[in-house]
Coordinates of C-alpha atoms and ligand atoms in Angstrom, one line a residue:
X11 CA 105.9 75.5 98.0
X12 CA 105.5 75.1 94.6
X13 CA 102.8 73.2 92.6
X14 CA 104.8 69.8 92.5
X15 CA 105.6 69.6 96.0
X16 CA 101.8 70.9 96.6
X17 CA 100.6 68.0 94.3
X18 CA 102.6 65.2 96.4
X19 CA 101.6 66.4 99.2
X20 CA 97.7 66.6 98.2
X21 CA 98.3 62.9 96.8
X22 CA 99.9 61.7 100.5
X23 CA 96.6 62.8 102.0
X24 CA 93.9 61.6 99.3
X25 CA 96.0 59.3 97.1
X26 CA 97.1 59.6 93.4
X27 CA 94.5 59.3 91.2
X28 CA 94.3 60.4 86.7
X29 CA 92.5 63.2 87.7
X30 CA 94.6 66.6 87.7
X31 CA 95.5 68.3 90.7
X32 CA 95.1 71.9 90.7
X33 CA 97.3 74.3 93.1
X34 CA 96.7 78.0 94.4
X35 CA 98.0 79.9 96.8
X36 CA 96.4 83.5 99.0
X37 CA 98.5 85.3 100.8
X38 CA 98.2 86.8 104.1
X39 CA 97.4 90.8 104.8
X40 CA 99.3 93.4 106.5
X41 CA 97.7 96.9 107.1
X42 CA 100.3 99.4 107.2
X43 CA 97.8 102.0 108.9
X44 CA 94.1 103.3 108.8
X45 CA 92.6 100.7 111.2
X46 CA 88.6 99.9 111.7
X47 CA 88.3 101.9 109.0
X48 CA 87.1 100.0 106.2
X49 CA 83.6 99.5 107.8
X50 CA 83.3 103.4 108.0
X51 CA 84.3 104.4 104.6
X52 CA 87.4 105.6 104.8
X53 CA 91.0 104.9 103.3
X54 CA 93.1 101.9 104.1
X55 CA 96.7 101.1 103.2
X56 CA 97.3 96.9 103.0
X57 CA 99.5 95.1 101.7
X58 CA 99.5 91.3 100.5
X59 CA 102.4 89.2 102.3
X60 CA 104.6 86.1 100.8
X61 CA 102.6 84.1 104.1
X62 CA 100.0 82.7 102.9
X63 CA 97.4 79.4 102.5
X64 CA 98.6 76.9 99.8
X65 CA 95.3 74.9 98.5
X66 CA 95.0 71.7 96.3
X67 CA 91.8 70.5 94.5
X68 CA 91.1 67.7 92.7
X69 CA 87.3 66.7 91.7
X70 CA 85.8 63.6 92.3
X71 CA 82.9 62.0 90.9
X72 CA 80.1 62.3 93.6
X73 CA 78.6 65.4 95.3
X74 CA 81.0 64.9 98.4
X75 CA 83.5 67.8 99.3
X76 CA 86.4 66.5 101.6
X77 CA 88.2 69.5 103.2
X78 CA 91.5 68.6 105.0
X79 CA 94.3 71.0 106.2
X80 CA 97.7 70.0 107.7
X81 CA 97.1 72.6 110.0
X82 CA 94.8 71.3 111.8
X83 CA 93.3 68.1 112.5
X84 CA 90.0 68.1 111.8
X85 CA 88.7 67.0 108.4
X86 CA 85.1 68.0 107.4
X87 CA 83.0 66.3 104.5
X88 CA 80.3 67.8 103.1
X89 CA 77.5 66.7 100.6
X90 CA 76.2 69.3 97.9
X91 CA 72.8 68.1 98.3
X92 CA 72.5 69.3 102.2
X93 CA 72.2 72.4 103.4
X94 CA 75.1 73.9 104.3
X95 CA 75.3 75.7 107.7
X96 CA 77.6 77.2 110.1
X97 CA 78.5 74.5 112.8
X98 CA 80.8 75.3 115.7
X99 CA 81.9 71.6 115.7
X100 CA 83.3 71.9 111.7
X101 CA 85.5 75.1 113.5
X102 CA 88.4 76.3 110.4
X103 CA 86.3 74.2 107.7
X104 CA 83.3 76.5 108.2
X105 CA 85.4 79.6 106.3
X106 CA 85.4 76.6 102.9
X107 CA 82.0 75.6 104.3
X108 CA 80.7 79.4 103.7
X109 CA 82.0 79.6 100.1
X110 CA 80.5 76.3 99.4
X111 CA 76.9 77.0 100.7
X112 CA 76.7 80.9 99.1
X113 CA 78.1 79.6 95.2
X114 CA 75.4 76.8 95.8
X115 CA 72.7 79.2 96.8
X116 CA 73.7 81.6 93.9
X117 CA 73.0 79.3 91.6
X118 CA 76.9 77.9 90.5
X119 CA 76.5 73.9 89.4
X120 CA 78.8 72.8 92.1
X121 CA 81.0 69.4 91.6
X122 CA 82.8 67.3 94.8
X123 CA 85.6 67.6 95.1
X124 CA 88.9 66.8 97.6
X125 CA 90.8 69.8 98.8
X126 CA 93.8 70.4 101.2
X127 CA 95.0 73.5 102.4
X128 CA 98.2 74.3 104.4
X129 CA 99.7 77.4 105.4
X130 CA 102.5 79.0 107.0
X131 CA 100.1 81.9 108.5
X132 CA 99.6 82.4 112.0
X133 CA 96.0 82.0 113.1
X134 CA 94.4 84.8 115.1
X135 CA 97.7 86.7 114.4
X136 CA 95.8 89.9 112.2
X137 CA 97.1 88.6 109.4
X138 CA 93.8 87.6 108.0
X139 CA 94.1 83.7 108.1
X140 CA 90.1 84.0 107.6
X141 CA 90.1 86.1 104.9
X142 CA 92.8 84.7 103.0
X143 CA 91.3 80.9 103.5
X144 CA 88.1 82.5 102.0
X145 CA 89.1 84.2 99.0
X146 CA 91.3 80.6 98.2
X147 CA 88.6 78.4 98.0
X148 CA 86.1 80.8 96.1
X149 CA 89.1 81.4 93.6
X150 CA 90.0 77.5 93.3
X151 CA 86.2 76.6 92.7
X152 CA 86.2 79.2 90.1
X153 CA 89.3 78.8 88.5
X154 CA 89.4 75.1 88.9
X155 CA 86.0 74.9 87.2
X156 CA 87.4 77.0 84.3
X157 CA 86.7 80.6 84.5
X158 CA 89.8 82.5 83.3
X159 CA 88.5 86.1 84.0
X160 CA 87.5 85.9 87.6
X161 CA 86.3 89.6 88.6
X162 CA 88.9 90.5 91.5
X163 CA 87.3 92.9 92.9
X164 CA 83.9 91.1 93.0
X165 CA 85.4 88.1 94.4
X166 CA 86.7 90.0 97.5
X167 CA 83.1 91.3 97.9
X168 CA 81.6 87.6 97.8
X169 CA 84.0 86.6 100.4
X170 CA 82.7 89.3 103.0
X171 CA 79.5 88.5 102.4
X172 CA 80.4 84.9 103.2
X173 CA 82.1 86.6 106.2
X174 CA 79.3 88.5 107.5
X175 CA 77.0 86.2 106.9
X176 CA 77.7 82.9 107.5
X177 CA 80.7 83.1 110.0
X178 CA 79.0 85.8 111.7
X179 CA 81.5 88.6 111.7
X180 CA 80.5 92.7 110.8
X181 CA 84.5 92.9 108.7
X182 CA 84.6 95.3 106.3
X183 CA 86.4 94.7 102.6
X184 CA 89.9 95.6 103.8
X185 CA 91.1 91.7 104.1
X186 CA 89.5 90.4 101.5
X187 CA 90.4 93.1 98.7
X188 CA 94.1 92.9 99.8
X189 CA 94.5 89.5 99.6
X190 CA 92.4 89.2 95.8
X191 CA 94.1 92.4 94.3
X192 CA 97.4 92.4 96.0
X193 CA 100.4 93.0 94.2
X194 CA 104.4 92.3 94.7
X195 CA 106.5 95.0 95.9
X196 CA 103.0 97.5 96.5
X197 CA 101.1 98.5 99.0
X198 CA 97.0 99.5 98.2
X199 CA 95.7 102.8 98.6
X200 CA 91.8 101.6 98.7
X201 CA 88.9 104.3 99.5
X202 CA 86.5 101.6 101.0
X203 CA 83.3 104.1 100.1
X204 CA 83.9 103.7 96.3
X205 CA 86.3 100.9 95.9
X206 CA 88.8 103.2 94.0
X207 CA 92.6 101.9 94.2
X208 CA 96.0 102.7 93.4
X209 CA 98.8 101.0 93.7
X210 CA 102.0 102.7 96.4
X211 CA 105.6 101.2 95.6
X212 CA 106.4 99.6 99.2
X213 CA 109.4 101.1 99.2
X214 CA 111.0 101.9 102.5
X215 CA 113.9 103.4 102.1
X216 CA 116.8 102.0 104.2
X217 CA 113.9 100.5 106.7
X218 CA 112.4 97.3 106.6
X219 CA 108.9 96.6 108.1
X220 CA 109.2 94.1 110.8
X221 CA 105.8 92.0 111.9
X222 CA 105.9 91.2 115.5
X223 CA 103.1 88.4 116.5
X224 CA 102.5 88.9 120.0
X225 CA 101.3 85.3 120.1
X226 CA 98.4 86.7 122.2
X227 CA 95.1 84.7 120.3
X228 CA 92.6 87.1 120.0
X229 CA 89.9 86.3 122.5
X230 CA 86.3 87.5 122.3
X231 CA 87.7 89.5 118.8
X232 CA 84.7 88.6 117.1
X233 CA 81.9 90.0 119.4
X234 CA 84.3 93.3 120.3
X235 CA 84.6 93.9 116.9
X236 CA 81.0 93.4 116.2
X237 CA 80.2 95.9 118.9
X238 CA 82.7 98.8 118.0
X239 CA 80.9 98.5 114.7
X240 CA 77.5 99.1 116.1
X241 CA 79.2 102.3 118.1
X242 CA 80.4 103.6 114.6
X243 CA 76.9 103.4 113.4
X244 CA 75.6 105.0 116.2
X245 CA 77.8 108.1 116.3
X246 CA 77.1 108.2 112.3
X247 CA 73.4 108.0 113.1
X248 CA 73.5 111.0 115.6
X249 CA 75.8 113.0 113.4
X250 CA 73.3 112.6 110.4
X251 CA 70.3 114.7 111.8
X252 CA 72.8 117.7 111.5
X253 CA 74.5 117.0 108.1
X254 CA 74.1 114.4 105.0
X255 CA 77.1 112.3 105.7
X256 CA 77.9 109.4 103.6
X257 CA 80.3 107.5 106.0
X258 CA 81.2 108.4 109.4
X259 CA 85.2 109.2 108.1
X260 CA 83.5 112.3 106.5
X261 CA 83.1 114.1 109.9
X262 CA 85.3 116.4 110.9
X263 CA 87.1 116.2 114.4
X264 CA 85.1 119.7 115.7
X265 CA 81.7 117.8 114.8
X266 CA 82.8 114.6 116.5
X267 CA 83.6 116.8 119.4
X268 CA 80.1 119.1 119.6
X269 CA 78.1 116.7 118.7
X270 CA 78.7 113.5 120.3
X271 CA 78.0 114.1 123.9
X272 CA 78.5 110.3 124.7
X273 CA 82.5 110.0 126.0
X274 CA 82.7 106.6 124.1
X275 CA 81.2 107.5 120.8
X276 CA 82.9 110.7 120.8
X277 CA 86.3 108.7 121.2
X278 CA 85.2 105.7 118.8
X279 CA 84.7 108.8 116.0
X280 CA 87.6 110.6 116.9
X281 CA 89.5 107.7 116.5
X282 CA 87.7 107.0 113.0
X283 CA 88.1 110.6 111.8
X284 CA 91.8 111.1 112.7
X285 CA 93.2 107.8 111.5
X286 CA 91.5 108.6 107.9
X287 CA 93.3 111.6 108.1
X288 CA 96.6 109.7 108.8
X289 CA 96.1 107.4 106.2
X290 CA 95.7 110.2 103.7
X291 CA 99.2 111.5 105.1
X292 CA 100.8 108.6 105.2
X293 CA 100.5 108.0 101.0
X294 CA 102.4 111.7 100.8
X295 CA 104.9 110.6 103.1
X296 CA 105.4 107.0 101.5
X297 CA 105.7 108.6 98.0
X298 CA 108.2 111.4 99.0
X299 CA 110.4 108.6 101.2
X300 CA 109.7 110.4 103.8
X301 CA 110.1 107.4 106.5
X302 CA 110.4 110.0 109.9
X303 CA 107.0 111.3 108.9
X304 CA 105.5 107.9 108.1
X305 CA 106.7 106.3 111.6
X306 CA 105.3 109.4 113.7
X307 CA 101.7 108.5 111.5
X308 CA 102.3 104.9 113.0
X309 CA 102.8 105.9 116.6
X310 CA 99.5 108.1 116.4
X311 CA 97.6 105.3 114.7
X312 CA 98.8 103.1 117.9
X313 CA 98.2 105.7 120.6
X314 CA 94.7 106.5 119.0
X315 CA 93.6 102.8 118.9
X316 CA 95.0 102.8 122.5
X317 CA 92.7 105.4 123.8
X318 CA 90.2 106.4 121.8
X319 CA 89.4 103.2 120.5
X320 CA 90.3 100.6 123.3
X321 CA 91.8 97.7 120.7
X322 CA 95.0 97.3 121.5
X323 CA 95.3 95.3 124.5
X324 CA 98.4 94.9 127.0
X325 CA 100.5 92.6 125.2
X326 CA 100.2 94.9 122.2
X327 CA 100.6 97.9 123.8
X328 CA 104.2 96.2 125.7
X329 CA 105.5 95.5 122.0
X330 CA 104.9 98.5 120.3
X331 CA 106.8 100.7 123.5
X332 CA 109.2 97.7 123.7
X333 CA 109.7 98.2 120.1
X334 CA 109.5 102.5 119.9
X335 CA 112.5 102.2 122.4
X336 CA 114.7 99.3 120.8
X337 CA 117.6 100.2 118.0
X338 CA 116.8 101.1 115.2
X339 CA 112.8 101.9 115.4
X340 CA 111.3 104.9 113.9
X341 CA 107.6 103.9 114.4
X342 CA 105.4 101.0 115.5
X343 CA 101.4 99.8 115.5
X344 CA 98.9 97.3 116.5
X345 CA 97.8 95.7 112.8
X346 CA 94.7 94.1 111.7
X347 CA 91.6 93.8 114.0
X348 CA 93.9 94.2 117.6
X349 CA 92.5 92.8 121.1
X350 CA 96.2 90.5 120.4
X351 CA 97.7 89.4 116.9
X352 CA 100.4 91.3 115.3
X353 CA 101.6 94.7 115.4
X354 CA 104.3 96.4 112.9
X355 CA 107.5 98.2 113.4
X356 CA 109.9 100.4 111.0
X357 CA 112.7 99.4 111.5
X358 CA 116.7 100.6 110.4
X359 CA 117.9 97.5 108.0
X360 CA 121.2 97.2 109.7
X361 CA 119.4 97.0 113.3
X362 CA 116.7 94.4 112.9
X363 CA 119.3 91.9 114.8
X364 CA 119.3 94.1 117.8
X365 CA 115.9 95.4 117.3
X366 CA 114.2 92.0 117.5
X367 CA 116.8 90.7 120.5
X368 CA 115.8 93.7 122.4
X369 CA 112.1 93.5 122.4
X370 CA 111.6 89.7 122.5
X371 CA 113.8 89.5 125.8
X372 CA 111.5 92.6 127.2
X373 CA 108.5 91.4 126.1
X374 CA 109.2 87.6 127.5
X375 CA 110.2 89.4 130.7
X376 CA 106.8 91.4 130.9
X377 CA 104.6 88.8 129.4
X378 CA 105.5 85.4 129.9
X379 CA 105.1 85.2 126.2
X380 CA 107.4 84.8 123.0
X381 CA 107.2 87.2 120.5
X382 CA 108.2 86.0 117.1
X383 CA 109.6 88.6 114.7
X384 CA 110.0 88.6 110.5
X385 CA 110.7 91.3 108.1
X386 CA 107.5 91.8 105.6
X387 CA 107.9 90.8 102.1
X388 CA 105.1 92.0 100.2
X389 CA 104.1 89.6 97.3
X390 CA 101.0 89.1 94.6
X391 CA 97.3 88.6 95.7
X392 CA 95.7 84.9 95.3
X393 CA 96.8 83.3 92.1
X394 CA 97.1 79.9 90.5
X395 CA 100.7 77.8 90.9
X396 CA 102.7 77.2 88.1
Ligands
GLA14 C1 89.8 92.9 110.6 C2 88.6 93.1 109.6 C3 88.9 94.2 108.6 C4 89.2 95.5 109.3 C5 90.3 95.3 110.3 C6 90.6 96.5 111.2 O1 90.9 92.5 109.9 O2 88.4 91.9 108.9 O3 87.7 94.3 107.7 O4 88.1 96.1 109.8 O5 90.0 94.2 111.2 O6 91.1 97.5 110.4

């Protein structure tokens, strides 16, 4: 969609007015590997996706924000002048709600405004519908209000805040830092301790990376994740009276397995501790072509998240051994949080046809479900629309 047809449609919903409209877009994330990692310190590999939230603004002259999406039906208004809180009846408007309330309470002079939003990004897929809906409207309200040099990097912070504080959920900066610093035809190296990046070409050879949403919703995501973060801290907590660590991904596997006497902790960390090390491997292997090597990496981020850190789920476990058995497939994983969503295959150009034929009809068979399949086309992070 480009700004025009944005525009029209903005004007169908609030009518056409002299006042300018102004259009942006955020795209969704994929994570090619290093999962529940980001909230332990370790190295993650995303990539911004062409998917992604359109989002229209257009001020008005009162302190009323209208917030609108045409995917969904629920419209919220808010006034400036209340205070803004987290209400499970405002449901998607409470990710627009959050940016509202923590600019206000910063301090930014705030003006009404009429926004619609509309994307073609599957909700509860792991594609970071949340994240990408919250660093849109922090970047329209900035952008729309003027500011030419918005601070990327700080922007993805203020949208996990907003995250972790106002919606509720412990997410690290994975999400949000793909989707404000993303860039087309690269995937992100990003050391979530310091915040250091570099930029991967996302080149894959003669293999195209195929998202598979299992079109499982994620159910009771929020509070899982919540609680394998507190196990993380926990295991980093009893490996601390031995040795100054700064982040749990500085362990090493042989002090995860001495000192971590509790079964699940000592799988949470294993998990953590090997998957860094994956990551790490899987830059080399991206950089050198090597696809083979990157594919194995994937199947051992899957199998790990599978045992040691009980994400994955049945529906995405069935894909990803659908998938590792159907033409054409050198490696496949759960992506994003897991308990449903998306996972990720490599596939052989020539046999994404066959690949995708193969593993819907087996995974409709086994499930009841459709899988839907696309090939990933990795695109820039939020910008404005010409
Ligand atoms: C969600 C969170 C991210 C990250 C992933 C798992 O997408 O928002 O911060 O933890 O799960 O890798």
């Amino acid at each position: 969609m480009d700004a025009k047809q944005l525009t029209t449609l903005f004007e169908k919903n609030y009518g056409a007015t002299q006042e300018p409209v102004h259009c942006f877009f955020a795209p969704g994330r994929v994570n090619l590997i290093g999962e529940h990692i980001d909230y332990n310190g370790g190295f993650v590999f995303p990539a911004a996706l062409s998917v992604g939230i359109w989002g229209a603004l257009r001020f008005r002259d009162d302190n009323r924000v209208c917030l609108k999406s045409t995917n969904a039906e629920l419209a919220v208004n808010l006034e400036l002048t209340d205070t803004l809180m987290f209400l499970s009846e405002d449901g998607w408007a409470n990710y627009p709600k959050g940016v509202f309330a923590k600019l206000f309470n910063a301090g930014m002079t705030l003006k009404g405004c009429d926004i619609l939003f509309s994307g073609n990004l599957p909700d509860g897929a792991g594609l970071s519908s949340s994240a990408a809906i919250l660093v849109l409207t922090a970047f329209m309200l900035r952008s729309a209000a003027g500011e030419t040099e918005i601070d990327r990097v700080a922007l993805a912070r203020f949208c996990q805040q907003v995250e972790n504080e106002f919606i509720g959920v412990n997410c690290g900066i994975m999400d949000q830092f793909s989707i404000a610093m993303g860039q087309k035809d690269k995937a992100m190296l990003l050391d979530c301790e310091t915040l250091a990046y570099e930029y991967i070409p996302f080149v894959l050879q003669e293999h195209s990376l195929v998202i598979m949403n299992s079109n499982k919703k994620r159910e009771l995501a929020d509070s899982k994740y919540n609680q394998r973060r507190s196990e993380c801290e926990a295991a980093l907590d009893i490996l601390r009276r031995r040795k100054a660590l700064k982040n749990l991904c500085q362990a090493s596997v042989a002090e995860v397995e001495e000192q971590l006497s509790d079964a699940t902790l000592r799988r949470r960390a294993r998990h953590v501790v090997t998957e860094n090390e994956r990551v790490k491997q899987a830059k080399i292997c991206l950089m050198q072509g090597d696809m083979v090597g990157f594919g194995q990496l994937m199947r051992e981020s899957h199998a790990s998240l599978r045992q040691d850190y009980e994400v994955t789920g049945r529906e995405l476990d069935c894909l990803v051994d659908l998938a590792l058995k159907a033409p054409g497939c050198i490696g496949a994983r759960m992506t994003g949080a897991g308990f449903g969503g998306c996972a990720i295959a490599l596939v052989k150009r020539d046999a994404i046809t066959a690949f995708s034929e193969q593993v819907g009809a087996g995974y409709s068979q086994a499930t009841g479900l459709k899988a839907d399949f696309h090939v990933a086309a990795v695109s820039d992070g939020v910008k404005i629309l010409d």
